[in-house]
Amino acid sequence: MTEKSTPEELEYRLSHIQRLARTGIWTWDIATGSVEWSPEVYSIFGLEPGGFAPTIESIIGRFHPDARWIEDEMLQRAANHDGPYDFEARIMLPDGSDGYIKSTSEGVYDSTGTLIAIRGVVQDLTELKQAEIAVQAREEMLNETGRMARVGGWEHNLETGKAVWTRTLYDIIEIESGRPPGVDEHLDYYPEKDRRILEKAYRKAVEQGALFDLELQVHTATGTLLWCRVTGEPVFEHDRCIKLRGAFQDITGRKQAEEAVRASDAKYRELFEKSRDAIGIVDLQGNFITCNNAYADMLGYTPEELRNLNFIEVTPEKWRTWEMEEIVEKQIKARGYSDVYEKEYIRKDGTVFPVELRSYLMRDEDGNPTALWGFIRDISERKQMENQLQQSQKMEAVGTLAGGIAHDFNNILGGIIGYTELAQDEAADGGTCAEYLGGILKLSMRARDLVRQILTFSRKSQPTRKPIRLHGIARETVQLLRSTLPSTIEIRESIDESSGLVMADSTQMHQIMVNLATNAAHAMGDEGGELHIVIVPKYISENEAAAYEDIPAGDYLQLKVSDTGCGIDAVIMQRIFEPFFTTKTGDKGTGMGLAVVHGIVKSHGGAISVESRPEKGTAITILLPCIAAQGDSAAVEGSPGVPVGRERILFVDDEEALIELGQKILSSLGYAVEATQSSTQALELFRRDPGRFDAVVTDHTMPHITGYELAKQILALRADIPVVLCTGYSETVSEEKAKRIGIKEFVLKPFDKKELAETIRKVLDAAG
């Protein structure tokens, strides 16, 4: 038989069970309001049995304010005989922390059914509630994290077809929380292409156990198209996949950022590639990393070829140390960039050319130097223009000097020419003296033409074209060349004296021949060789004219200058007519010779061609259009005949020698001459009797009143008086300007007797 337990033992067991279950017993006497607690209730409330007198009021005071309604509820239910009443409440523990309880109560009634007490049990839920709160907090944190990261979780049960979504996934897809779609409905949110990709991933996961990680597009419930990252894994049970689960992340922002970066990269790549300035990037050792097409084209390499080179290999040796020490070390590495500076590069074909550049230092995220990059610009054209400007300034200086001396020198030449012609008139024909005087006159004429050539070349005078035969100029040029070129050069000439007339400036024709012959002599060098000058008539047919630029078929005079020199390379041949282009050293040429020749030929309506091979010599051929012979032979240079007259001439010049000479020449031609050195006196003579003179011949450059102003005032007194203005050089008056005010002729000094006679006769005859 089982031994019966004593009441004390039963009490102990009950107390032990309550302590283990954290459960206590309580009774509330309705009549007295007193409350009886078992020891465990005191423990649950954190109180000591001797230090707290439980009454309904003191107990309710231990409840959290939001739970104090329980007293009324409990009484009402017990009074109504509603049976046991369960409730949970938050209580306030003595240490200030919260506790949680669960209580079940029921009413105690007397024989009449009157409520006399309420009794119940109370269970300590504090640890359970704290655990629930912690789980809830973690869940809330996960939800918030998912919301901020736009990451949701999902699970598809393959057996039931149901889906479970986290709250963030509902928010992303924009559907009401708590109603996750089925598998098929979920797939319908994806565009067709993306749906097929996801379905394939599902099948592989189910059939092969494969994980998946995809970036797809998906529509929200409102139709917004998003980018998402979907990851998933299968869950197997007994070798059978029962569910799929994974994560779903909205990556629209990232995709948009990536697209913006791609667009930005594409934009800057386009700017990089299409920049007209060259851009190159090298590492800290100078090895090329990349460059744009402009940089590669500038150097004649492909970008791939440059990536195998070091910048030292495209930099002339004279620049290397300077650039490393003065630019890289002292500027770029010290402050991150360089000043704009100039250096030279070497192209793939070996040619050296000038560049202007500015370089910068590239750093990584930690600020460590990683590379150098720079903008580079080919400044060959600019340098050429600078050289042109310098050369132009030199030519301007030459022109200024030439203009400064032209007036005085022409006056001296005018005296030599005039007195020589007067001496010729006195010398016996055929005598030795006449021969000597002829030589003086010829050389004086050459000196005159030389001054005009200098003025023309320096743009201080305009060329004068007239019908000429070229063979005479050619023979004079050959004579000059024989005395100036080295004896190692043999000059051969083949000149057809029956060649036709050309409308040209004799000084420019002389300049063409001298320039071509000088170039040929340079090409032959110290070893010498043969220089051949040929002048022949040439008919150019339609087919032949097509081979030239801008010349029609017809009769031409052909001038050909050839040599047996070093010849011209094909690459250089393309540039020989460029101004200032030269292969000669600085002391042997400026690069203007052939450019001037080309300009003169083109201005005369002609054509020029070059044939050359290295070490085989060069031949330059010029074609000048012929003109029909004039009926008046006096129009052609060298024609004889000096016209005379009996009219009265007022001759004005500030040079005493030229006054005397002009008076003698005009008197020898039969004219009555009144001469004066003073333009002021000349004006006074004319003002006294405007009808006294038949013509006025005046110098331009004179003190007090210039010839131009004198002519204006004389013409104001008598508009029909023929005025001839003579000048050796002037920037203030031109032939066009002179004729606009009524001056009949404009004569360049120094002039010879025949030129002066013809001019005066012309204006007198025109005046009637």
Coordinates of C-alpha atoms in Angstrom, one line a residue, residues 221-437:
A221 CA 1.4 45.8 -59.2
T222 CA 1.0 49.4 -60.4
G223 CA 3.0 48.8 -63.6
T224 CA 6.4 50.4 -62.6
L225 CA 9.3 48.5 -64.2
L226 CA 12.1 47.7 -61.7
W227 CA 15.4 46.0 -61.8
C228 CA 15.7 43.2 -59.2
R229 CA 18.3 40.7 -57.9
V230 CA 16.6 37.3 -57.2
T231 CA 18.6 34.6 -55.4
G232 CA 17.2 31.2 -54.5
E233 CA 18.0 27.8 -53.2
P234 CA 16.0 24.6 -53.1
V235 CA 15.0 22.8 -49.8
F236 CA 15.0 19.0 -50.1
E237 CA 13.3 16.4 -47.9
H238 CA 13.9 12.7 -48.5
D239 CA 15.7 13.6 -51.8
R240 CA 12.7 15.5 -53.0
C241 CA 12.5 19.3 -53.4
I242 CA 9.6 20.6 -51.3
K243 CA 10.2 24.3 -51.4
L244 CA 12.3 27.1 -52.9
R245 CA 13.4 30.1 -50.8
G246 CA 15.5 33.1 -51.3
A247 CA 15.9 36.8 -51.4
F248 CA 14.6 39.5 -53.6
Q249 CA 16.4 42.9 -53.8
D250 CA 15.3 46.0 -55.6
I251 CA 18.5 47.1 -57.5
T252 CA 16.9 49.7 -59.6
G253 CA 18.9 52.5 -58.0
R254 CA 22.2 50.6 -58.6
K255 CA 21.3 49.8 -62.2
Q256 CA 20.4 53.5 -62.8
A257 CA 23.7 54.5 -61.2
E258 CA 25.6 51.9 -63.3
E259 CA 23.8 53.2 -66.4
A260 CA 24.7 56.8 -65.4
V261 CA 28.3 55.7 -64.9
R262 CA 28.3 53.9 -68.3
A263 CA 26.8 56.9 -70.0
S264 CA 29.3 59.1 -68.3
D265 CA 32.2 56.8 -69.3
A266 CA 30.9 56.7 -72.8
K267 CA 30.6 60.5 -72.8
Y268 CA 34.1 61.0 -71.6
R269 CA 35.4 58.2 -73.8
E270 CA 33.9 60.0 -76.7
L271 CA 35.4 63.3 -75.6
F272 CA 38.7 61.4 -75.1
E273 CA 38.6 59.8 -78.5
K274 CA 37.2 62.8 -80.5
S275 CA 39.4 65.4 -78.9
R276 CA 41.4 67.3 -81.5
D277 CA 44.1 67.7 -78.9
A278 CA 46.2 64.6 -78.3
I279 CA 45.8 62.9 -74.9
G280 CA 48.2 60.4 -73.5
I281 CA 48.6 58.5 -70.2
V282 CA 51.8 56.9 -69.0
D283 CA 52.7 55.1 -65.8
L284 CA 55.3 56.4 -63.4
Q285 CA 58.0 54.6 -65.4
G286 CA 56.9 56.4 -68.6
N287 CA 55.3 53.3 -70.2
F288 CA 52.2 54.2 -72.3
I289 CA 49.0 53.0 -70.7
T290 CA 46.5 54.5 -73.2
C291 CA 46.1 57.4 -75.6
N292 CA 43.4 58.8 -77.9
N293 CA 43.4 58.5 -81.7
A294 CA 44.6 62.1 -82.1
Y295 CA 47.8 61.2 -80.1
A296 CA 48.4 58.1 -82.1
D297 CA 47.8 59.8 -85.4
M298 CA 50.1 62.7 -84.4
L299 CA 53.0 60.2 -83.8
G300 CA 52.1 57.9 -86.7
Y301 CA 51.6 54.9 -84.5
T302 CA 48.5 52.8 -83.7
P303 CA 47.3 52.9 -80.1
E304 CA 48.3 49.3 -79.7
E305 CA 51.9 50.0 -80.9
L306 CA 52.2 52.9 -78.4
R307 CA 51.2 50.7 -75.5
N308 CA 54.4 48.8 -76.1
L309 CA 56.6 52.0 -76.0
N310 CA 58.0 54.3 -73.4
F311 CA 57.6 58.0 -73.8
I312 CA 61.4 58.3 -73.9
E313 CA 61.3 56.5 -77.2
V314 CA 59.2 59.3 -78.8
T315 CA 61.2 62.1 -77.1
P316 CA 64.5 63.4 -78.7
E317 CA 67.5 62.8 -76.4
K318 CA 68.1 66.6 -75.9
W319 CA 64.8 66.9 -74.1
R320 CA 64.8 63.8 -71.9
T321 CA 66.8 64.9 -68.9
W322 CA 65.4 68.4 -68.9
E323 CA 61.8 67.1 -68.9
M324 CA 62.4 64.6 -66.2
E325 CA 64.2 67.0 -63.8
E326 CA 62.5 70.3 -64.5
I327 CA 58.9 69.2 -65.4
V328 CA 58.2 65.8 -63.8
E329 CA 60.2 66.1 -60.6
K330 CA 60.0 69.9 -59.9
Q331 CA 56.4 70.6 -61.1
I332 CA 54.2 67.5 -61.6
K333 CA 55.2 65.4 -58.6
A334 CA 55.6 68.5 -56.4
R335 CA 52.2 70.2 -57.1
G336 CA 50.2 67.7 -59.2
Y337 CA 50.5 69.5 -62.6
S338 CA 52.9 71.3 -64.9
D339 CA 53.0 74.7 -66.5
V340 CA 52.3 74.7 -70.3
Y341 CA 55.7 73.9 -71.9
E342 CA 57.2 73.1 -75.3
K343 CA 59.3 70.2 -76.4
E344 CA 59.7 68.0 -79.4
Y345 CA 58.4 64.5 -80.4
I346 CA 59.7 61.9 -82.8
R347 CA 57.2 60.4 -85.2
K348 CA 57.3 56.8 -86.3
D349 CA 58.9 57.8 -89.5
G350 CA 61.7 59.6 -87.6
T351 CA 60.7 63.1 -88.3
V352 CA 60.9 65.5 -85.3
F353 CA 58.2 68.1 -84.7
P354 CA 57.4 70.7 -81.9
V355 CA 54.6 70.2 -79.4
E356 CA 53.0 72.1 -76.6
L357 CA 51.7 70.2 -73.6
R358 CA 50.5 70.3 -70.0
S359 CA 50.8 67.3 -67.8
Y360 CA 48.9 66.2 -64.6
L361 CA 49.5 63.6 -61.9
M362 CA 46.9 60.8 -61.4
R363 CA 46.4 59.3 -57.9
D364 CA 44.5 56.3 -56.5
E365 CA 41.9 56.4 -53.8
D366 CA 44.5 56.6 -51.1
G367 CA 46.2 59.6 -52.7
N368 CA 49.2 57.6 -54.0
P369 CA 50.6 58.7 -57.4
T370 CA 49.8 56.1 -60.1
A371 CA 50.3 57.7 -63.6
L372 CA 50.8 60.9 -65.6
W373 CA 48.5 62.3 -68.2
G374 CA 48.5 65.3 -70.5
F375 CA 47.1 67.3 -73.3
I376 CA 49.5 67.6 -76.2
R377 CA 49.2 69.8 -79.3
D378 CA 51.2 69.7 -82.5
I379 CA 52.4 73.3 -82.9
S380 CA 54.3 72.8 -86.2
E381 CA 51.9 75.1 -88.0
R382 CA 52.1 77.7 -85.3
K383 CA 55.9 77.5 -85.3
Q384 CA 55.9 77.8 -89.1
M385 CA 53.7 80.9 -88.8
E386 CA 56.0 82.3 -86.2
N387 CA 58.9 81.7 -88.5
Q388 CA 56.9 83.3 -91.3
L389 CA 56.2 86.3 -89.1
Q390 CA 59.9 86.6 -88.3
Q391 CA 60.8 86.3 -91.9
S392 CA 58.1 88.8 -92.8
Q393 CA 59.5 91.2 -90.3
K394 CA 62.9 90.7 -91.8
M395 CA 61.5 91.4 -95.2
E396 CA 59.7 94.4 -93.8
A397 CA 63.0 95.6 -92.5
V398 CA 64.6 95.0 -95.9
G399 CA 61.7 96.9 -97.5
T400 CA 62.1 99.8 -95.1
L401 CA 65.8 99.9 -95.8
A402 CA 65.2 99.6 -99.5
G403 CA 62.6 102.3 -99.5
G404 CA 64.8 104.5 -97.5
I405 CA 67.7 104.4 -100.0
A406 CA 65.6 104.0 -103.2
H407 CA 64.9 107.7 -103.7
D408 CA 68.5 108.8 -103.4
F409 CA 69.9 105.8 -105.2
N410 CA 67.5 106.2 -108.0
N411 CA 68.4 109.9 -108.4
I412 CA 72.1 108.9 -108.6
L413 CA 71.2 106.2 -111.2
G414 CA 69.1 108.7 -113.1
G415 CA 72.0 111.0 -113.4
I416 CA 74.4 108.2 -114.6
I417 CA 71.8 107.0 -117.1
G418 CA 71.0 110.4 -118.4
Y419 CA 74.5 111.7 -118.8
T420 CA 75.6 108.5 -120.4
E421 CA 72.8 108.8 -123.0
L422 CA 73.9 112.5 -123.6
A423 CA 77.5 111.3 -124.0
Q424 CA 76.3 108.7 -126.4
D425 CA 74.7 111.4 -128.5
E426 CA 78.1 113.1 -128.7
A427 CA 80.3 110.1 -129.2
A428 CA 81.2 108.9 -132.7
D429 CA 79.2 105.9 -133.9
G430 CA 81.1 102.7 -133.8
G431 CA 84.0 104.1 -131.8
T432 CA 85.5 102.6 -128.6
C433 CA 84.0 105.4 -126.5
A434 CA 80.5 104.7 -127.7
E435 CA 81.1 101.0 -126.8
Y436 CA 82.2 101.9 -123.3
L437 CA 79.3 104.2 -122.9

